[in-house]
CSV table of C-alpha atoms in Angstrom, one decimal:
chain,number,residue,atom,x,y,z
A,1,MET,CA,0.0,0.3,0.1
A,2,ALA,CA,3.3,2.1,0.1
A,3,GLY,CA,3.1,4.9,-2.3
A,4,GLN,CA,-0.5,5.3,-3.1
A,5,SER,CA,-1.7,8.8,-1.6
A,6,LEU,CA,-5.2,9.7,-1.1
A,7,ASN,CA,-4.5,13.2,0.1
A,8,GLY,CA,-7.5,15.4,-0.3
A,9,LYS,CA,-9.8,12.4,-1.1
A,10,ARG,CA,-13.0,12.0,1.0
A,11,ILE,CA,-14.1,8.2,1.5
A,12,ALA,CA,-17.3,7.3,2.8
A,13,PHE,CA,-18.1,4.1,4.7
A,14,LEU,CA,-21.6,2.9,4.7
A,15,ALA,CA,-22.8,0.8,7.2
A,16,THR,CA,-25.4,-0.4,9.8
A,17,ASP,CA,-26.0,-2.5,12.8
A,18,GLY,CA,-24.5,-5.8,12.4
A,19,PHE,CA,-21.4,-5.0,10.2
A,20,GLU,CA,-18.3,-7.2,10.5
A,21,GLN,CA,-16.2,-5.0,12.5
A,22,VAL,CA,-12.7,-5.6,11.1
A,23,GLU,CA,-14.2,-5.1,7.6
A,24,LEU,CA,-14.8,-1.6,8.6
A,25,THR,CA,-11.8,-0.7,10.9
A,26,ARG,CA,-9.0,-2.3,9.0
A,27,PRO,CA,-10.0,-0.5,5.6
A,28,TRP,CA,-10.6,2.7,7.7
A,29,GLU,CA,-7.3,2.6,9.3
A,30,GLU,CA,-5.4,2.0,6.0
A,31,ILE,CA,-7.3,4.5,4.0
A,32,ARG,CA,-6.6,7.0,6.8
A,33,LYS,CA,-3.1,6.2,6.7
A,34,ALA,CA,-3.1,6.9,2.7
A,35,GLY,CA,-4.2,10.4,3.8
A,36,ALA,CA,-7.7,10.4,3.1
A,37,ASP,CA,-10.6,12.1,5.3
A,38,VAL,CA,-13.2,9.1,6.0
A,39,GLU,CA,-16.7,9.3,7.4
A,40,LEU,CA,-18.9,6.8,8.6
A,41,ILE,CA,-22.5,7.0,7.1
A,42,ALA,CA,-25.5,5.1,8.7
A,43,LEU,CA,-29.2,4.9,8.4
A,44,ARG,CA,-29.9,6.5,11.6
A,45,SER,CA,-27.5,8.9,14.0
A,46,ASP,CA,-27.6,6.5,16.8
A,47,GLU,CA,-24.4,4.5,17.5
A,48,ILE,CA,-24.2,1.1,15.3
A,49,GLN,CA,-23.3,-2.3,16.5
A,50,GLY,CA,-20.2,-3.9,15.2
A,51,MET,CA,-19.6,-7.7,15.1
A,52,HIS,CA,-17.0,-10.2,15.3
A,53,HIS,CA,-18.7,-13.1,13.4
A,54,ALA,CA,-21.4,-14.0,15.8
A,55,GLU,CA,-20.2,-11.9,19.0
A,56,LYS,CA,-20.9,-8.2,19.6
A,57,GLY,CA,-18.3,-5.8,19.0
A,58,ASP,CA,-17.8,-2.2,19.4
A,59,ARG,CA,-20.2,0.6,18.9
A,60,PHE,CA,-19.7,3.4,16.6
A,61,LYS,CA,-21.0,6.8,16.0
A,62,PRO,CA,-21.8,7.7,12.5
A,63,ASP,CA,-20.6,11.2,11.1
A,64,LYS,CA,-23.7,11.4,9.1
A,65,THR,CA,-27.0,9.7,7.9
A,66,VAL,CA,-27.4,8.4,4.4
A,67,SER,CA,-30.6,10.7,4.0
A,68,GLU,CA,-28.2,13.7,4.4
A,69,VAL,CA,-25.5,12.6,2.1
A,70,ASP,CA,-24.7,12.8,-1.6
A,71,ALA,CA,-22.1,10.8,-3.5
A,72,VAL,CA,-21.1,13.8,-5.2
A,73,ASP,CA,-19.3,15.2,-1.9
A,74,TYR,CA,-17.2,11.8,-1.7
A,75,ASP,CA,-14.3,10.0,-4.0
A,76,GLY,CA,-15.2,6.6,-3.1
A,77,LEU,CA,-17.2,4.2,-0.9
A,78,VAL,CA,-16.7,1.3,1.2
A,79,LEU,CA,-19.1,-1.4,2.2
A,80,PRO,CA,-18.1,-3.5,4.8
A,81,GLY,CA,-20.0,-7.1,5.3
A,82,GLY,CA,-21.6,-8.7,8.2
A,83,VAL,CA,-24.8,-10.6,7.3
A,84,ALA,CA,-27.3,-8.1,9.0
A,85,ASN,CA,-25.8,-4.9,7.9
A,86,PRO,CA,-26.2,-5.2,4.1
A,87,ASP,CA,-29.5,-7.0,4.4
A,88,GLU,CA,-30.8,-4.0,6.4
A,89,LEU,CA,-29.0,-1.2,3.9
A,90,ARG,CA,-30.7,-2.8,0.9
A,91,LEU,CA,-34.1,-2.4,2.2
A,92,ASP,CA,-33.4,1.5,2.6
A,93,LYS,CA,-34.1,3.5,-0.2
A,94,HIS,CA,-31.8,6.2,0.7
A,95,ALA,CA,-28.7,3.6,1.1
A,96,VAL,CA,-29.7,2.2,-2.4
A,97,ARG,CA,-29.6,5.5,-4.0
A,98,PHE,CA,-26.5,6.8,-2.3
A,99,ILE,CA,-24.6,3.3,-3.4
A,100,ARG,CA,-26.3,3.6,-7.2
A,101,SER,CA,-25.2,7.4,-7.0
A,102,PHE,CA,-21.4,6.4,-7.1
A,103,PHE,CA,-21.9,4.1,-10.0
A,104,ASP,CA,-23.6,7.0,-11.9
A,105,GLN,CA,-20.7,9.0,-11.4
A,106,SER,CA,-18.0,6.5,-12.0
A,107,LYS,CA,-16.5,6.5,-8.7
A,108,PRO,CA,-14.7,3.5,-7.0
A,109,VAL,CA,-16.7,1.4,-5.0
A,110,ALA,CA,-15.1,-1.3,-2.5
A,111,ALA,CA,-17.3,-4.0,-1.1
A,112,ILE,CA,-16.2,-7.2,0.9
A,113,CYS,CA,-17.7,-10.3,2.3
A,114,HIS,CA,-21.7,-9.9,2.5
A,115,GLY,CA,-21.2,-6.1,1.1
A,116,PRO,CA,-22.0,-7.0,-2.4
A,117,TRP,CA,-25.8,-7.9,-1.6
A,118,THR,CA,-26.2,-4.3,-1.8
A,119,LEU,CA,-25.0,-4.1,-5.2
A,120,ILE,CA,-27.2,-6.5,-6.2
A,121,GLU,CA,-30.3,-3.9,-5.0
A,122,ALA,CA,-28.7,-0.8,-6.6
A,123,ASP,CA,-28.9,-3.1,-9.7
A,124,VAL,CA,-25.2,-2.3,-10.6
A,125,VAL,CA,-23.4,-5.5,-10.8
A,126,ALA,CA,-24.6,-7.0,-14.2
A,127,GLY,CA,-22.0,-7.5,-16.8
A,128,ARG,CA,-19.3,-7.5,-13.9
A,129,THR,CA,-16.8,-9.7,-12.3
A,130,VAL,CA,-17.0,-9.8,-8.8
A,131,THR,CA,-16.3,-12.1,-5.8
A,132,SER,CA,-17.8,-12.2,-2.4
A,133,TRP,CA,-18.8,-14.5,0.7
A,134,PRO,CA,-19.4,-17.8,-1.2
A,135,SER,CA,-23.3,-17.8,0.0
A,136,LEU,CA,-23.8,-14.8,-2.3
A,137,LYS,CA,-22.4,-16.4,-5.6
A,138,THR,CA,-26.0,-17.5,-6.8
A,139,ASP,CA,-27.6,-14.0,-5.7
A,140,LEU,CA,-24.7,-12.2,-7.8
A,141,LYS,CA,-25.1,-14.3,-10.9
A,142,ASN,CA,-28.8,-14.2,-10.8
A,143,ALA,CA,-28.3,-10.3,-11.0
A,144,GLY,CA,-26.2,-10.7,-13.9
A,145,ALA,CA,-22.6,-10.9,-12.5
A,146,GLN,CA,-19.8,-13.2,-13.4
A,147,TRP,CA,-18.6,-14.6,-9.8
A,148,VAL,CA,-15.0,-16.0,-9.3
A,149,ASP,CA,-13.2,-17.2,-6.2
A,150,ALA,CA,-10.6,-14.9,-5.6
A,151,GLU,CA,-9.2,-12.9,-2.5
A,152,VAL,CA,-9.8,-9.8,-4.6
A,153,GLN,CA,-11.4,-8.6,-7.7
A,154,VAL,CA,-11.1,-5.3,-9.5
A,155,ASP,CA,-13.7,-4.5,-12.2
A,156,ASN,CA,-13.2,-1.2,-13.7
A,157,GLY,CA,-13.4,0.9,-10.1
A,158,LEU,CA,-15.4,-1.8,-8.5
A,159,VAL,CA,-13.2,-3.8,-5.9
A,160,THR,CA,-14.7,-6.9,-4.0
A,161,SER,CA,-13.3,-9.5,-1.7
A,162,ARG,CA,-14.6,-12.6,0.2
A,163,LYS,CA,-13.7,-12.2,3.8
A,164,PRO,CA,-11.6,-11.0,6.6
A,165,ASP,CA,-8.7,-13.1,5.4
A,166,ASP,CA,-8.4,-10.9,2.2
A,167,LEU,CA,-8.2,-7.7,4.2
A,168,ASP,CA,-4.5,-7.0,2.8
A,169,ALA,CA,-5.3,-7.5,-0.6
A,170,PHE,CA,-8.9,-5.6,-0.5
A,171,CYS,CA,-7.3,-2.7,1.4
A,172,ALA,CA,-4.5,-2.4,-1.2
A,173,LYS,CA,-6.6,-2.4,-4.3
A,174,ALA,CA,-9.4,-0.3,-2.8
A,175,ILE,CA,-6.5,2.5,-2.0
A,176,GLU,CA,-5.3,2.0,-5.5
A,177,GLU,CA,-8.7,2.4,-7.2
A,178,PHE,CA,-9.5,5.3,-4.9
A,179,ALA,CA,-6.1,7.1,-5.9
A,180,GLU,CA,-7.0,6.6,-9.6
A,181,GLY,CA,-10.6,8.5,-8.9
A,182,VAL,CA,-13.3,8.5,-11.5
A,183,HIS,CA,-13.2,5.5,-13.9
A,184,LEU,CA,-14.6,7.3,-17.1
A,185,GLY,CA,-16.3,4.7,-19.4
A,186,GLN,CA,-17.1,2.5,-16.2
A,187,PRO,CA,-20.0,0.5,-17.6
A,188,HIS,CA,-22.9,1.1,-15.5
A,189,GLY,CA,-23.7,-2.6,-14.6
A,190,LYS,CA,-27.4,-2.2,-15.0
A,191,ARG,CA,-29.3,-5.2,-16.7
A,192,PRO,CA,-31.0,-4.2,-20.1
A,193,GLU,CA,-35.0,-4.1,-19.6
A,194,ALA,CA,-35.4,-7.3,-21.8
A,195,ALA,CA,-33.1,-9.2,-19.1
A,196,ARG,CA,-35.4,-8.6,-16.3
A,197,THR,CA,-38.4,-10.1,-17.7
């Protein structure tokens, strides 16, 4: 990760109760070390609960709520995993809008473990090659993505990884993509209307 500077960049972390704590804290630390300003965005202003697998971890105070932010104000987005976290995020229209806006603006997004679930709801994975926690494979393929079993997969600004053991590779690639910035010509990932019927 040495050599990549994120000075002047602003990166959003979107999470809610049930996020896998290390999948937020480790990228947060690495991205801050690279020079970026980071903000924790949540569904509500209350503290959110981190998890260490099935055990409760620490609680974190969000900087802002997703209903009051806009992707135009950020240079990239990180989506930690945890089972409950993305499951709740994908049901929130503001969270889905926020995620989709990064793709509309061709900005880099990094999602790990169960984090890619939210990408399905935002309808941005069709035509992309991604990885995730293995139980999401069928969901991602049904949404039009090509799924691979790799510690990290990069597809034109979208960084995905499988699990906490992949965090070294995930953080390095996320920082690299955030440093590159906007990916002009980035395919939107949206499925053609005919494919939805």
